[in-house]
Coordinates of C-alpha atoms and ligand atoms in Angstrom, one line a residue:
M1 CA 0.0 0.0 0.0
S2 CA 1.3 3.4 -0.9
D3 CA 2.5 5.6 2.0
E4 CA 0.4 8.5 0.9
I5 CA -2.8 6.7 1.1
G6 CA -4.2 6.3 4.6
G7 CA -6.2 3.2 5.6
S8 CA -9.6 4.8 5.7
R9 CA -9.1 6.8 2.5
R10 CA -8.0 3.6 0.7
N11 CA -11.1 1.8 2.0
S12 CA -13.3 4.6 0.7
M13 CA -11.5 4.5 -2.7
E14 CA -11.9 0.8 -2.9
L15 CA -15.6 1.1 -2.3
V16 CA -16.0 3.8 -4.8
G17 CA -13.7 2.2 -7.3
A18 CA -15.6 -1.2 -7.1
K19 CA -18.8 0.5 -8.1
A20 CA -17.0 2.4 -11.0
G21 CA -15.9 -1.0 -12.3
T22 CA -14.3 -0.8 -15.7
A23 CA -14.6 3.0 -15.6
M24 CA -12.1 3.3 -12.8
P25 CA -9.5 5.9 -13.9
V26 CA -5.8 4.9 -14.3
E27 CA -4.7 7.0 -11.3
M28 CA -7.1 5.2 -9.0
R29 CA -6.1 1.8 -10.3
Q30 CA -2.5 2.7 -9.6
A31 CA -3.3 4.0 -6.1
L32 CA -5.1 0.8 -5.3
N33 CA -2.2 -1.4 -6.7
L34 CA -4.5 -2.9 -9.4
R35 CA -2.0 -2.6 -12.3
G36 CA -2.0 -6.0 -14.1
L37 CA -4.9 -7.3 -12.1
V38 CA -7.7 -6.0 -14.1
P39 CA -8.3 -5.6 -17.9
C40 CA -6.6 -2.4 -19.1
S41 CA -9.5 -0.7 -20.9
V42 CA -10.8 2.4 -19.1
E43 CA -14.4 2.8 -20.2
N44 CA -17.1 5.4 -20.0
F45 CA -20.5 4.8 -18.5
S46 CA -22.2 4.6 -21.8
K47 CA -20.1 1.6 -22.8
Q48 CA -20.9 -0.1 -19.5
E49 CA -24.5 0.5 -20.1
L50 CA -24.3 -1.0 -23.6
R51 CA -22.7 -4.1 -22.1
A52 CA -25.3 -4.4 -19.3
Y53 CA -28.2 -4.0 -21.8
E54 CA -26.7 -6.7 -24.0
Q55 CA -26.4 -9.1 -21.1
L56 CA -30.0 -8.3 -20.0
M57 CA -31.3 -9.0 -23.5
A58 CA -29.5 -12.3 -23.6
K59 CA -31.5 -13.7 -20.7
S60 CA -34.3 -15.9 -22.0
T61 CA -36.9 -15.4 -19.3
N62 CA -38.3 -12.4 -17.5
L63 CA -37.4 -14.0 -14.2
E64 CA -33.8 -14.3 -15.3
K65 CA -33.8 -10.7 -16.3
Y66 CA -35.2 -9.8 -12.9
E67 CA -32.4 -11.7 -11.2
F68 CA -29.7 -10.1 -13.4
L69 CA -31.1 -6.6 -12.6
A70 CA -31.3 -7.3 -8.8
I71 CA -27.7 -8.3 -8.8
L72 CA -26.8 -5.2 -10.8
R73 CA -28.7 -3.1 -8.3
S74 CA -26.6 -4.5 -5.5
T75 CA -23.2 -4.2 -7.2
H76 CA -23.5 -1.2 -9.6
I77 CA -26.3 1.0 -8.4
N78 CA -25.6 3.9 -10.8
L79 CA -25.3 1.6 -13.8
F80 CA -28.6 -0.1 -12.8
F81 CA -30.5 3.1 -12.6
R82 CA -29.0 4.4 -15.8
L83 CA -30.3 1.3 -17.5
V84 CA -33.7 1.5 -16.0
I85 CA -34.2 5.2 -16.8
R86 CA -32.9 4.8 -20.4
H87 CA -35.1 1.7 -21.0
F88 CA -37.9 2.4 -18.7
K89 CA -40.7 1.1 -20.8
E90 CA -39.0 -2.2 -21.3
I91 CA -37.6 -2.6 -17.8
A92 CA -40.4 -1.3 -15.6
P93 CA -42.5 -4.5 -16.2
I94 CA -39.5 -6.6 -15.0
I95 CA -38.6 -4.7 -11.8
Y96 CA -42.3 -4.1 -11.1
T97 CA -45.5 -5.8 -12.2
P98 CA -45.9 -8.3 -13.7
T99 CA -42.4 -10.0 -13.3
V100 CA -41.9 -8.8 -9.7
G101 CA -44.9 -11.0 -8.8
E102 CA -43.2 -14.0 -10.3
A103 CA -40.0 -13.2 -8.4
C104 CA -41.9 -12.8 -5.1
L105 CA -43.5 -16.3 -5.5
S106 CA -40.0 -17.8 -5.4
Y107 CA -38.3 -15.1 -3.3
S108 CA -37.1 -17.4 -0.6
H109 CA -35.5 -19.6 -3.2
I110 CA -33.6 -16.8 -5.0
Y111 CA -32.9 -14.2 -2.3
P112 CA -29.4 -15.2 -1.3
F113 CA -28.3 -15.1 -4.9
L114 CA -29.7 -11.7 -5.6
Y115 CA -28.0 -9.9 -2.7
P116 CA -24.6 -10.8 -1.2
F117 CA -25.3 -11.8 2.5
R118 CA -25.3 -8.7 4.7
T119 CA -26.1 -6.4 1.8
S120 CA -28.5 -4.0 3.3
I121 CA -31.5 -4.0 1.1
G122 CA -34.1 -2.8 3.6
M123 CA -35.6 -3.9 6.9
F124 CA -37.2 -7.2 7.8
I125 CA -39.2 -6.6 11.0
T126 CA -40.6 -9.6 12.9
L127 CA -43.0 -9.4 15.8
D128 CA -40.1 -9.9 18.3
D129 CA -38.3 -7.0 16.7
V130 CA -41.2 -4.6 17.2
H131 CA -40.4 -4.3 20.9
S132 CA -36.7 -3.5 20.1
I133 CA -37.3 -1.5 17.0
D134 CA -34.5 1.0 18.1
V135 CA -31.9 -1.7 17.6
V136 CA -33.2 -2.5 14.1
I137 CA -33.1 1.1 13.1
E138 CA -29.6 1.5 14.6
N139 CA -28.3 -1.6 12.8
Y140 CA -29.8 -0.2 9.6
C141 CA -28.0 3.1 10.0
L142 CA -24.7 1.4 10.8
S143 CA -25.0 -0.7 7.7
M144 CA -25.2 2.4 5.5
I145 CA -21.8 3.3 4.0
E146 CA -23.0 6.7 3.3
M147 CA -24.3 8.5 6.3
V148 CA -27.7 9.5 5.0
H149 CA -31.1 9.1 6.5
P150 CA -34.0 7.6 4.5
E151 CA -36.5 10.1 3.2
I152 CA -39.0 7.7 1.8
A153 CA -40.1 4.2 3.0
V154 CA -42.4 1.7 1.4
V155 CA -44.0 -0.7 3.9
T156 CA -45.7 -4.1 3.2
D157 CA -46.8 -6.9 5.4
G158 CA -46.8 -9.2 2.4
S159 CA -50.3 -10.3 2.9
R160 CA -52.0 -9.1 -0.3
I161 CA -49.6 -9.0 -3.1
L162 CA -50.8 -8.2 -6.7
G163 CA -53.7 -10.7 -6.5
L164 CA -51.2 -13.4 -5.6
G165 CA -52.4 -13.7 -2.0
D166 CA -50.4 -14.0 1.2
L167 CA -46.7 -14.2 0.4
G168 CA -45.3 -13.5 3.8
V169 CA -41.7 -12.3 3.8
N170 CA -41.5 -13.0 0.1
G171 CA -43.5 -9.8 -0.4
M172 CA -40.2 -7.9 0.1
G173 CA -39.8 -7.8 -3.6
I174 CA -42.7 -5.3 -3.8
P175 CA -41.3 -2.4 -1.7
I176 CA -38.0 -2.9 -3.3
G177 CA -39.5 -2.8 -6.8
K178 CA -41.8 0.2 -6.0
L179 CA -38.9 2.2 -4.6
Q180 CA -36.9 1.5 -7.7
L181 CA -39.7 3.2 -9.6
Y182 CA -39.7 6.1 -7.2
V183 CA -36.0 6.6 -8.1
A184 CA -36.2 5.9 -11.9
A185 CA -39.5 7.5 -12.6
A186 CA -39.4 10.5 -10.2
G187 CA -35.8 11.0 -9.2
L188 CA -35.9 10.1 -5.5
N189 CA -32.3 9.5 -4.2
P190 CA -31.8 5.7 -4.2
R191 CA -29.6 6.0 -1.1
R192 CA -32.4 7.5 0.8
T193 CA -35.1 4.9 0.0
L194 CA -36.1 2.3 2.6
P195 CA -38.1 -0.9 1.8
I196 CA -39.7 -2.4 4.9
T197 CA -41.3 -5.8 5.3
L198 CA -43.3 -6.6 8.4
D199 CA -42.6 -10.3 8.7
F200 CA -45.4 -11.2 11.1
G201 CA -46.0 -14.7 9.6
T202 CA -48.1 -16.0 6.8
N203 CA -51.4 -17.8 6.4
S204 CA -50.2 -19.5 3.2
K205 CA -49.8 -23.2 3.7
R206 CA -47.5 -23.3 0.7
Y207 CA -44.9 -21.2 2.5
L208 CA -45.4 -22.6 5.9
N209 CA -44.6 -26.0 4.4
D210 CA -41.7 -24.8 2.2
P211 CA -38.4 -25.9 3.8
L212 CA -36.7 -23.0 2.1
Y213 CA -39.1 -20.3 3.3
L214 CA -37.1 -17.5 4.9
G215 CA -39.7 -15.7 7.0
T216 CA -41.4 -16.3 10.3
R217 CA -42.9 -19.8 10.0
E218 CA -46.1 -19.1 11.9
E219 CA -49.6 -18.0 11.0
R220 CA -50.3 -14.3 11.2
P221 CA -51.5 -13.0 14.5
D222 CA -55.2 -12.3 14.7
D223 CA -56.7 -8.9 14.8
E224 CA -57.1 -8.8 18.5
T225 CA -53.4 -9.8 19.2
F226 CA -52.1 -7.2 16.8
E227 CA -54.8 -4.7 16.0
D228 CA -52.6 -2.0 14.5
F229 CA -51.2 -4.1 11.7
S230 CA -54.2 -6.4 11.0
T231 CA -53.9 -7.2 7.3
D232 CA -57.5 -6.8 6.1
H233 CA -57.7 -3.2 7.2
A234 CA -55.8 -1.1 4.6
F235 CA -58.7 1.4 4.3
G236 CA -59.0 1.6 8.1
L237 CA -55.2 2.0 8.5
L238 CA -55.1 4.8 6.0
D239 CA -57.9 6.6 7.7
Q240 CA -56.2 6.1 11.1
W241 CA -52.8 7.4 10.0
R242 CA -53.2 9.8 7.1
D243 CA -53.6 12.9 9.3
K244 CA -51.0 11.9 11.8
A245 CA -48.1 10.9 9.6
L246 CA -46.9 11.9 6.1
C247 CA -48.1 8.8 4.3
F248 CA -50.3 7.5 1.6
N249 CA -51.5 4.1 0.2
D250 CA -50.1 3.7 -3.3
D251 CA -52.6 1.0 -4.2
I252 CA -55.8 2.6 -2.8
Q253 CA -55.1 6.2 -3.5
G254 CA -52.6 5.8 -6.3
T255 CA -54.8 3.6 -8.3
G256 CA -57.9 5.8 -7.8
C257 CA -55.9 8.8 -8.8
V258 CA -54.5 7.2 -12.0
I259 CA -57.9 5.9 -13.1
L260 CA -59.5 9.3 -12.5
G261 CA -56.7 10.9 -14.6
G262 CA -57.5 8.6 -17.5
F263 CA -61.3 9.1 -17.1
I264 CA -60.9 12.9 -17.2
S265 CA -58.9 12.6 -20.5
A266 CA -61.6 10.3 -21.9
V267 CA -64.5 12.7 -21.0
E268 CA -62.5 15.5 -22.6
Q269 CA -62.1 13.5 -25.8
A270 CA -65.5 11.7 -26.0
G271 CA -67.3 14.5 -27.9
I272 CA -70.3 15.0 -25.6
P273 CA -70.7 17.4 -22.7
P274 CA -69.6 16.0 -19.4
H275 CA -73.1 16.3 -17.8
D276 CA -74.5 14.0 -20.5
Q277 CA -72.2 11.2 -19.5
R278 CA -74.0 8.0 -18.4
I279 CA -71.7 5.6 -16.6
L280 CA -72.4 2.0 -16.1
F281 CA -70.2 0.0 -13.7
M282 CA -70.0 -3.8 -13.8
G283 CA -68.9 -4.7 -10.3
A284 CA -69.9 -3.0 -7.1
G285 CA -67.1 -4.1 -4.8
A286 CA -64.9 -1.8 -2.8
A287 CA -63.0 -1.0 -6.1
G288 CA -66.0 -0.2 -8.2
V289 CA -67.7 2.0 -5.6
G290 CA -64.4 3.7 -4.7
V291 CA -63.6 4.6 -8.3
A292 CA -67.2 5.8 -8.9
K293 CA -67.0 8.2 -6.0
Q294 CA -63.8 9.7 -7.3
I295 CA -65.2 10.2 -10.7
M296 CA -68.3 11.7 -9.1
D297 CA -66.1 14.2 -7.3
Y298 CA -64.7 15.2 -10.6
F299 CA -68.1 16.0 -12.0
M300 CA -69.0 18.0 -8.9
I301 CA -65.7 19.9 -8.5
E302 CA -64.8 20.5 -12.1
H303 CA -68.2 20.8 -13.7
N304 CA -70.2 22.2 -10.8
I305 CA -72.8 19.4 -11.1
P306 CA -74.8 19.2 -7.8
E307 CA -74.3 16.0 -5.8
D308 CA -77.8 14.4 -6.6
K309 CA -77.4 15.1 -10.3
A310 CA -73.8 13.8 -10.3
K311 CA -74.8 10.6 -8.5
A312 CA -77.6 10.0 -11.0
M313 CA -75.0 9.7 -13.7
F314 CA -74.0 6.3 -12.3
W315 CA -75.5 2.8 -12.6
F316 CA -74.1 -0.4 -11.2
V317 CA -74.5 -4.1 -12.0
D318 CA -73.4 -6.7 -9.5
S319 CA -73.8 -10.5 -9.6
H320 CA -77.5 -10.1 -8.8
G321 CA -78.2 -7.6 -11.5
M322 CA -78.7 -3.8 -11.7
I323 CA -78.5 -2.3 -8.2
T324 CA -81.8 -0.7 -7.3
A325 CA -83.4 0.2 -4.0
N326 CA -86.3 -2.1 -4.8
R327 CA -84.5 -5.1 -6.1
G328 CA -85.7 -7.2 -3.2
D329 CA -82.5 -8.1 -1.5
K330 CA -80.6 -6.4 1.3
L331 CA -77.9 -4.4 -0.3
A332 CA -74.4 -4.3 1.3
Q333 CA -73.8 -1.0 3.0
H334 CA -71.3 0.3 0.4
K335 CA -73.8 -0.3 -2.4
V336 CA -76.7 1.7 -0.9
Y337 CA -75.4 5.1 -1.9
F338 CA -75.6 4.4 -5.7
A339 CA -78.7 2.2 -5.7
R340 CA -81.2 3.6 -8.2
H341 CA -84.5 4.9 -7.1
D342 CA -85.8 6.0 -10.5
N343 CA -86.3 2.6 -12.1
G344 CA -90.0 2.2 -11.3
N345 CA -90.6 -1.5 -11.6
M346 CA -87.7 -2.0 -14.0
Q347 CA -85.1 -4.5 -12.9
C348 CA -82.2 -5.7 -15.1
K349 CA -80.9 -9.2 -14.3
D350 CA -77.4 -8.7 -15.9
L351 CA -75.1 -6.5 -17.8
E352 CA -76.7 -7.1 -21.2
E353 CA -80.1 -5.9 -19.9
A354 CA -78.6 -3.0 -18.0
L355 CA -76.8 -1.9 -21.2
E356 CA -80.1 -1.6 -23.1
Y357 CA -81.8 0.1 -20.2
V358 CA -79.1 2.6 -19.3
K359 CA -77.6 3.2 -22.8
P360 CA -74.3 4.2 -21.2
T361 CA -71.6 6.5 -22.7
A362 CA -69.0 4.8 -20.5
L363 CA -68.6 1.2 -19.4
I364 CA -66.3 0.4 -16.5
G365 CA -65.4 -3.1 -15.4
L366 CA -64.3 -3.9 -11.8
S367 CA -66.1 -7.2 -11.7
T368 CA -63.3 -9.9 -11.9
V369 CA -65.4 -11.6 -14.7
Y370 CA -63.2 -12.6 -17.5
K371 CA -64.5 -11.5 -21.0
A372 CA -67.6 -10.0 -19.5
F373 CA -67.4 -7.3 -22.1
N374 CA -68.0 -9.7 -25.0
E375 CA -68.4 -9.0 -28.6
K376 CA -72.1 -8.4 -28.3
I377 CA -71.7 -5.9 -25.4
L378 CA -68.9 -4.0 -27.1
T379 CA -70.7 -3.8 -30.4
R380 CA -73.8 -2.5 -28.7
M381 CA -71.6 0.1 -26.9
N382 CA -70.4 1.3 -30.3
E383 CA -74.0 1.4 -31.7
I384 CA -75.4 3.3 -28.6
N385 CA -72.6 5.8 -28.9
A386 CA -72.8 6.5 -32.7
K387 CA -72.3 10.2 -32.2
A388 CA -69.7 10.2 -29.4
R389 CA -66.7 7.9 -28.7
P390 CA -67.5 5.1 -26.4
I391 CA -65.5 4.9 -23.2
V392 CA -64.6 1.4 -22.1
F393 CA -62.4 0.7 -19.0
P394 CA -61.9 -3.0 -18.3
L395 CA -60.1 -2.5 -15.0
S396 CA -60.1 -5.9 -13.4
N397 CA -56.7 -7.5 -12.6
P398 CA -54.9 -9.8 -13.3
A399 CA -55.1 -10.7 -17.0
T400 CA -57.2 -13.8 -16.2
K401 CA -60.0 -11.6 -14.9
E402 CA -59.9 -8.8 -17.5
E403 CA -63.4 -7.9 -18.9
C404 CA -62.0 -7.5 -22.4
S405 CA -58.7 -6.9 -24.3
F406 CA -57.7 -3.8 -26.2
E407 CA -57.9 -5.6 -29.5
E408 CA -61.4 -6.8 -28.8
A409 CA -62.5 -3.2 -27.8
M410 CA -60.9 -1.8 -31.0
R411 CA -62.4 -4.3 -33.3
C412 CA -65.9 -4.1 -32.0
T413 CA -66.0 -0.3 -31.9
N414 CA -64.6 0.4 -35.3
N415 CA -61.4 1.6 -33.6
R416 CA -63.4 4.5 -31.9
V417 CA -63.0 3.3 -28.3
L418 CA -61.5 5.4 -25.6
F419 CA -59.8 2.7 -23.6
A420 CA -57.9 2.1 -20.4
S421 CA -57.3 -1.2 -18.7
G422 CA -56.1 -2.7 -15.4
T423 CA -53.6 -5.0 -17.1
A424 CA -51.1 -4.2 -19.8
F425 CA -52.1 -5.0 -23.4
P426 CA -50.0 -4.9 -26.5
E427 CA -50.3 -2.1 -29.0
Y428 CA -52.8 -2.7 -31.8
T429 CA -52.3 -2.2 -35.5
I430 CA -55.5 -1.3 -37.4
P431 CA -55.5 -3.9 -40.1
E432 CA -57.2 -1.6 -42.7
T433 CA -54.7 1.3 -42.4
G434 CA -51.6 -0.2 -40.7
E435 CA -51.8 2.6 -38.0
L436 CA -50.6 1.7 -34.6
R437 CA -52.7 2.5 -31.5
V438 CA -51.4 2.4 -27.9
P439 CA -53.8 1.2 -25.1
G440 CA -54.1 3.2 -21.9
Q441 CA -53.2 1.3 -18.8
G442 CA -54.4 2.7 -15.5
N443 CA -51.1 1.8 -13.9
N444 CA -50.5 3.5 -10.5
M445 CA -46.8 3.9 -11.4
Y446 CA -47.8 7.0 -13.3
V447 CA -48.6 8.7 -10.0
F448 CA -47.2 7.2 -6.9
P449 CA -43.5 8.1 -7.6
A450 CA -44.6 11.7 -8.3
V451 CA -46.7 11.9 -5.1
G452 CA -43.7 10.6 -3.2
L453 CA -41.4 13.1 -4.8
G454 CA -43.8 16.1 -4.2
A455 CA -44.3 15.0 -0.6
V456 CA -40.6 14.5 0.1
L457 CA -39.7 17.9 -1.4
C458 CA -42.4 20.2 0.3
K459 CA -43.1 18.0 3.3
P460 CA -46.8 18.9 3.7
A461 CA -48.4 18.3 7.1
R462 CA -50.5 15.5 5.3
I463 CA -51.5 14.4 1.9
T464 CA -55.2 15.2 1.2
D465 CA -57.7 13.9 -1.2
T466 CA -57.7 17.3 -3.0
M467 CA -53.9 16.9 -3.6
F468 CA -54.6 13.5 -5.2
Y469 CA -57.3 15.2 -7.2
A470 CA -54.8 17.9 -8.4
V471 CA -52.4 15.1 -9.4
S472 CA -55.2 13.4 -11.5
K473 CA -55.9 16.7 -13.2
A474 CA -52.3 17.3 -13.9
L475 CA -52.0 13.8 -15.3
A476 CA -54.9 14.4 -17.7
N477 CA -53.3 17.8 -18.6
S478 CA -50.0 16.2 -19.3
L479 CA -51.0 14.6 -22.6
D480 CA -49.3 16.2 -25.6
E481 CA -51.1 17.0 -28.9
E482 CA -49.9 13.8 -30.6
E483 CA -51.1 11.6 -27.8
K484 CA -54.5 13.3 -27.8
S485 CA -54.8 13.1 -31.6
L486 CA -54.4 9.4 -31.3
G487 CA -57.1 9.0 -28.7
E488 CA -54.6 8.1 -25.9
L489 CA -55.7 8.7 -22.3
Y490 CA -52.3 8.6 -20.6
P491 CA -49.0 10.1 -21.6
R492 CA -46.4 7.8 -23.2
I493 CA -44.5 6.0 -20.5
E494 CA -41.2 7.0 -22.1
R495 CA -41.9 10.6 -20.8
I496 CA -42.4 9.4 -17.2
R497 CA -39.7 11.6 -15.7
Q498 CA -41.1 14.8 -17.2
I499 CA -44.7 13.7 -16.2
S500 CA -43.5 12.9 -12.6
A501 CA -42.0 16.4 -12.3
E502 CA -45.2 18.0 -13.5
L503 CA -47.4 15.9 -11.1
A504 CA -45.1 16.5 -8.2
A505 CA -45.3 20.2 -9.0
A506 CA -49.1 20.1 -9.1
L507 CA -49.1 18.4 -5.7
I508 CA -46.7 21.0 -4.2
V509 CA -48.8 23.9 -5.5
Q510 CA -52.0 22.3 -4.1
A511 CA -50.3 21.6 -0.7
V512 CA -49.3 25.3 -0.5
R513 CA -52.8 26.4 -1.5
E514 CA -54.2 24.3 1.3
G515 CA -51.9 25.9 3.8
L516 CA -50.2 22.6 4.6
V517 CA -46.6 23.6 3.7
K518 CA -44.2 25.3 6.2
D519 CA -41.0 25.2 4.1
Q520 CA -40.3 28.9 3.2
H521 CA -38.5 27.9 0.0
W522 CA -41.5 26.3 -1.6
L523 CA -43.9 28.9 -0.2
D524 CA -41.9 31.6 -1.9
I525 CA -41.6 29.8 -5.2
V526 CA -45.3 29.1 -5.4
K527 CA -46.5 32.4 -4.1
N528 CA -44.1 34.4 -6.3
S529 CA -44.6 32.5 -9.5
M530 CA -48.4 31.9 -9.1
P531 CA -49.8 34.9 -7.1
E532 CA -53.2 34.6 -8.8
V533 CA -53.8 31.0 -7.8
M534 CA -53.1 31.7 -4.2
D535 CA -56.3 33.9 -4.1
E536 CA -58.4 30.9 -5.1
G537 CA -57.8 29.1 -1.9
G538 CA -58.0 25.3 -1.9
K539 CA -59.5 24.9 -5.5
A540 CA -57.8 21.9 -7.1
D541 CA -57.0 22.3 -10.7
G542 CA -53.7 20.5 -11.1
C543 CA -51.9 23.7 -12.3
F544 CA -48.3 24.7 -11.6
S545 CA -45.9 27.3 -12.9
R546 CA -42.8 26.7 -15.0
R547 CA -40.8 28.0 -12.0
V548 CA -42.2 25.3 -9.7
V549 CA -41.7 22.4 -12.2
G550 CA -38.2 23.8 -13.0
E551 CA -37.3 23.7 -9.3
V552 CA -38.6 20.2 -8.9
K553 CA -36.5 19.0 -11.9
T554 CA -33.3 20.4 -10.5
L555 CA -33.9 18.4 -7.3
M556 CA -34.6 15.1 -9.0
W557 CA -31.7 12.6 -8.6
S558 CA -30.2 11.0 -11.7
P559 CA -27.1 8.8 -12.0
P560 CA -23.9 10.7 -12.7
D561 CA -23.0 11.1 -16.3
S562 CA -19.2 10.9 -16.0
V563 CA -16.9 8.9 -13.9
E564 CA -15.2 12.1 -12.6
Q565 CA -18.6 13.4 -11.4
Y566 CA -19.4 10.0 -9.8
I567 CA -16.1 9.9 -7.9
V568 CA -16.5 13.3 -6.5
E569 CA -20.1 12.7 -5.4
A570 CA -19.3 9.2 -4.0
M571 CA -16.2 10.3 -2.0
T572 CA -18.0 13.4 -0.7
A573 CA -20.9 11.2 0.5
I574 CA -18.6 8.8 2.3
D575 CA -16.3 11.4 3.9
P576 CA -17.0 15.1 3.1
D577 CA -13.5 16.1 4.5
D578 CA -11.5 13.7 2.5
V579 CA -12.0 14.5 -1.1
Ligands
LIG601 P1 -64.9 -7.6 -5.3 O1 -64.8 -9.1 -5.4 O2 -65.2 -7.0 -4.0 O3 -66.0 -7.0 -6.3 C1 -66.4 -7.7 -7.4 C2 -67.8 -7.1 -7.8 O4 -68.1 -7.7 -9.1 C3 -68.9 -7.5 -6.9 O5 -69.8 -6.4 -6.7 C4 -69.6 -8.7 -7.6 O6 -71.0 -8.7 -7.2 C5 -69.4 -8.2 -9.0 N1 -69.6 -9.4 -9.9 C6 -69.1 -10.6 -9.8 N2 -69.6 -11.4 -10.8 C7 -70.5 -10.6 -11.5 C8 -71.3 -10.8 -12.7 N3 -71.3 -12.0 -13.3 N4 -72.0 -9.8 -13.1 C9 -72.0 -8.6 -12.5 N5 -71.2 -8.3 -11.5 C10 -70.5 -9.3 -11.0 O7 -63.5 -7.1 -5.9 P2 -62.9 -5.6 -5.8 O8 -61.9 -5.6 -4.7 O9 -63.9 -4.6 -5.9 O10 -62.0 -5.6 -7.1 C11 -62.6 -5.9 -8.4 C12 -61.5 -6.0 -9.4 O11 -60.9 -4.8 -9.6 C13 -60.3 -7.0 -9.1 O12 -60.0 -7.7 -10.3 C14 -59.2 -6.0 -8.8 O13 -58.0 -6.6 -9.1 C15 -59.5 -4.9 -9.7 N6 -58.9 -3.6 -9.3 C16 -58.3 -3.0 -10.3 C17 -57.7 -1.8 -10.1 C18 -57.0 -1.1 -11.2 O14 -56.2 -0.3 -11.0 N7 -57.2 -1.5 -12.4 C19 -57.8 -1.1 -8.8 C20 -58.5 -1.9 -7.8 C21 -59.1 -3.1 -8.1

């Protein structure tokens, strides 16, 4: 070891150099006595990216791609994020849904090969740990090479994963994947993200009997034993905590927000006035009723339609037929609000009958009934809406439950459909013209990274429904002219970083308008660049100024472009006095 290099500086250099890999400069190689021990080429980051992409493409299954990327994330974090950002459309479905679901199913079998043992990928908290949580937090801090504190955490208890059921500790893949999207899509700093899994057991026999299962091998505690974390109460937990801690539920609120954004775009493009919309829901579970209430808020807030009139724009069909007050059965509490009172003696036994009775402009599926929107239904939707474009949203997940595909909706509506789905569908080429059409997917990854970014930046006291509403509006506003001219309802996913910046800006502006931001920096920027909106109080319209979105963009993390920049940043992070 050279005399000039002290032990700690050498350790720091080794850590930094290891992550620079083949881009390590000659001087650093010499200082670390690496001459002759590594290939001589000194590469730039673009070349490393090219090689990584080539390796990724050479994998034959998506799970192998997932594994390759997970290892890359552990060993070359900047290279990993450069790859994800540059190839977001291609890689997001691997690090997030659907492939992350596949990885979670076998997580206990692959985990040790994804992360070298002791690599700190997040927190696994068992019931025993809860009582000594300070120790876990301290251990986590000690494990971090760079002395930074997390600014965003994603927490799961692994009990309801992507329609795959109770995965127990194997659910850790989800917060990891989500946080990678927070970084890649919205520029959160990866070193300040923290995945957390509450490993309180699993009720899945498959895992309890799996000899390789890595989590707590016990059934989950019942509600009484552990009320705060009971698994069936996501809505209740949200209500309990949303005003006390800076938190949100990316599935419940993020999904509602993204569907509303797509629906606003659809109403704007449909070609009939909003108050003439007639919306028929198939499925009246928590999802159907929740989505309907959000859309109803839009009609009330945006178009000043009074509540009773807005409510009357919605009809529901469940497994017993159209939901009416005089159907003859006792309606579940959450269905009562939308039950029709204006049907006289008319009852419809199923979707087909309801379609003829309601003559809807929009058909929304949250029913879990595969192919419920069959050729007959879709063709009738097209006929009923001869003068306006029919809106069809088959939102059920996963693909085995979807109400119809994009291709089916296009074919049956003479390519006029305004479409958004729960699962991803391939693009569709119109056979007669050869034109390509892109389906809308109501994927919550359009919004949750942006909401996280906006909240981390301006630190509002809480995240309100009106902030989510502003984000939905900003999402609808974010479509460019080309996307609109092609009837698309969501912006192209390739533009996700720009979209995230705009949505985060909309959230920040709304938070300031609602008086929930204390940070003087953001107060000044919003008030100085948008004095007129401050007079409008809490009105949510999803607007922001160029100054706000510009400031958001400057604060978004991205991987360093050059090795010189990387080394300075990395050495500063490890030891600010020793660069
Ligand atoms: P749920 O099981 O509580 O509700 C299903 C509803 O469909 C019930 O009202 C049921 O009566 C109705 N239904 C079942 N068979 C029917 C039939 N033959 N005719 C008419 N109605 C019928 O389920 P939940 O939680 O409301 O979710 C529904 C679906 O929505 C799931 O597939 C879920 O994955 C999906 N979902 C999708 C989201 C997205 O972002 N795309 C967001 C939330 C949920």
